[in-house]
CSV table of C-alpha atoms in Angstrom, one decimal:
chain,number,residue,atom,x,y,z
A,1,MET,CA,0.0,0.0,0.0
A,2,LYS,CA,1.3,3.5,-0.9
A,3,LYS,CA,1.8,6.1,1.8
A,4,LEU,CA,-1.3,8.3,2.3
A,5,THR,CA,-1.0,12.1,2.3
A,6,VAL,CA,-3.1,14.2,4.7
A,7,PHE,CA,-5.3,15.2,1.8
A,8,ASP,CA,-5.9,11.5,0.9
A,9,ILE,CA,-6.9,10.7,4.5
A,10,ILE,CA,-9.6,13.4,4.9
A,11,ARG,CA,-12.1,12.9,2.1
A,12,LYS,CA,-14.9,15.4,3.0
A,13,PRO,CA,-16.8,16.8,5.9
A,14,VAL,CA,-20.2,15.3,6.9
A,15,ILE,CA,-22.9,18.0,7.0
A,16,THR,CA,-26.0,16.8,8.8
A,17,GLU,CA,-28.2,18.1,11.6
A,18,LYS,CA,-26.6,15.8,14.1
A,19,SER,CA,-23.0,16.8,13.1
A,20,MET,CA,-23.9,20.5,13.1
A,21,ALA,CA,-25.3,20.2,16.6
A,22,ALA,CA,-22.1,18.4,17.8
A,23,MET,CA,-20.0,21.4,16.7
A,24,ALA,CA,-21.1,23.3,19.8
A,25,GLU,CA,-19.1,20.7,21.8
A,26,LYS,CA,-16.1,21.0,19.4
A,27,LYS,CA,-16.8,17.7,17.6
A,28,TYR,CA,-16.3,17.6,13.9
A,29,THR,CA,-17.3,14.8,11.6
A,30,PHE,CA,-15.4,13.8,8.4
A,31,LEU,CA,-15.5,11.0,5.8
A,32,VAL,CA,-12.0,9.5,5.9
A,33,HIS,CA,-9.9,6.9,3.9
A,34,PRO,CA,-11.0,3.4,4.9
A,35,GLU,CA,-7.5,2.3,5.7
A,36,ALA,CA,-6.5,5.3,7.8
A,37,ASN,CA,-6.1,4.7,11.5
A,38,LYS,CA,-6.9,7.1,14.4
A,39,VAL,CA,-3.3,8.3,14.7
A,40,GLU,CA,-3.1,9.2,11.0
A,41,ILE,CA,-6.5,11.0,11.2
A,42,LYS,CA,-5.4,13.0,14.2
A,43,LYS,CA,-2.2,14.1,12.5
A,44,ALA,CA,-4.0,15.0,9.3
A,45,VAL,CA,-6.7,17.2,11.0
A,46,GLU,CA,-4.0,19.0,13.0
A,47,GLU,CA,-1.9,19.6,10.0
A,48,VAL,CA,-4.7,20.7,7.6
A,49,PHE,CA,-6.7,22.9,9.9
A,50,GLY,CA,-4.1,23.9,12.5
A,51,VAL,CA,-6.0,22.8,15.5
A,52,GLN,CA,-5.3,20.6,18.6
A,53,VAL,CA,-7.1,17.2,18.6
A,54,GLU,CA,-8.0,15.6,21.9
A,55,ASP,CA,-9.8,12.5,20.7
A,56,VAL,CA,-10.8,10.6,17.5
A,57,LYS,CA,-13.7,8.1,17.3
A,58,THR,CA,-14.1,6.1,14.1
A,59,MET,CA,-16.9,4.0,12.6
A,60,ASN,CA,-17.0,1.8,9.5
A,61,SER,CA,-20.2,1.5,7.4
A,62,LEU,CA,-20.8,-1.2,4.9
A,63,GLY,CA,-22.3,-0.1,1.6
A,64,LYS,CA,-25.8,-1.3,0.7
A,65,VAL,CA,-26.5,-3.8,-2.0
A,66,LYS,CA,-28.8,-2.1,-4.5
A,67,ARG,CA,-30.5,-3.4,-7.7
A,68,MET,CA,-32.1,-1.9,-10.7
A,69,GLY,CA,-34.1,-4.6,-12.5
A,70,VAL,CA,-31.8,-7.5,-13.1
A,71,HIS,CA,-28.6,-5.5,-12.4
A,72,ILE,CA,-27.1,-5.8,-8.9
A,73,GLY,CA,-24.6,-3.3,-7.6
A,74,LYS,CA,-23.1,-2.2,-4.3
A,75,ARG,CA,-22.6,1.2,-2.8
A,76,SER,CA,-19.0,1.8,-1.6
A,77,ASP,CA,-18.0,1.1,2.1
A,78,THR,CA,-17.3,4.3,4.1
A,79,LYS,CA,-15.4,5.2,7.2
A,80,LYS,CA,-16.4,8.2,9.4
A,81,ALA,CA,-14.3,9.9,12.0
A,82,ILE,CA,-15.6,12.2,14.8
A,83,VAL,CA,-12.8,14.4,15.9
A,84,THR,CA,-13.0,16.2,19.3
A,85,LEU,CA,-10.8,19.3,19.7
A,86,LYS,CA,-9.1,20.3,22.9
A,87,ALA,CA,-10.9,23.0,25.0
A,88,ASP,CA,-8.2,25.6,24.4
A,89,SER,CA,-8.0,24.9,20.6
A,90,LYS,CA,-9.4,27.2,18.0
A,91,THR,CA,-12.4,26.1,15.9
A,92,ILE,CA,-12.2,24.9,12.3
A,93,GLU,CA,-13.1,28.0,10.2
A,94,PHE,CA,-14.4,25.9,7.4
A,95,PHE,CA,-17.5,25.0,9.5
A,96,ASP,CA,-18.1,28.4,11.1
A,97,ASN,CA,-20.2,29.8,8.3
A,98,MET,CA,-22.5,26.8,8.0
A,99,ASN,CA,-24.5,27.3,11.2
């Protein structure tokens, strides 16, 4: 496996009502690379956004099997990371304008 860069690890932010409500507690949700571990995710978020990360929680979701007539396909598997920032850390500016 090739080495992942910080921009390979963080795919995109998750924008839902639940994730927006968690931002009040300095918790941010991202879709991440399925093979990235918690240490890599922590380093990537700290490097890209310039914040201090306290905790990383991850969850894997298996893609649904979908069919259209006789054709069967599968949605891709995803991995989500919920990143908690330290109390004295600044917020991530990218999310500030979304509330």
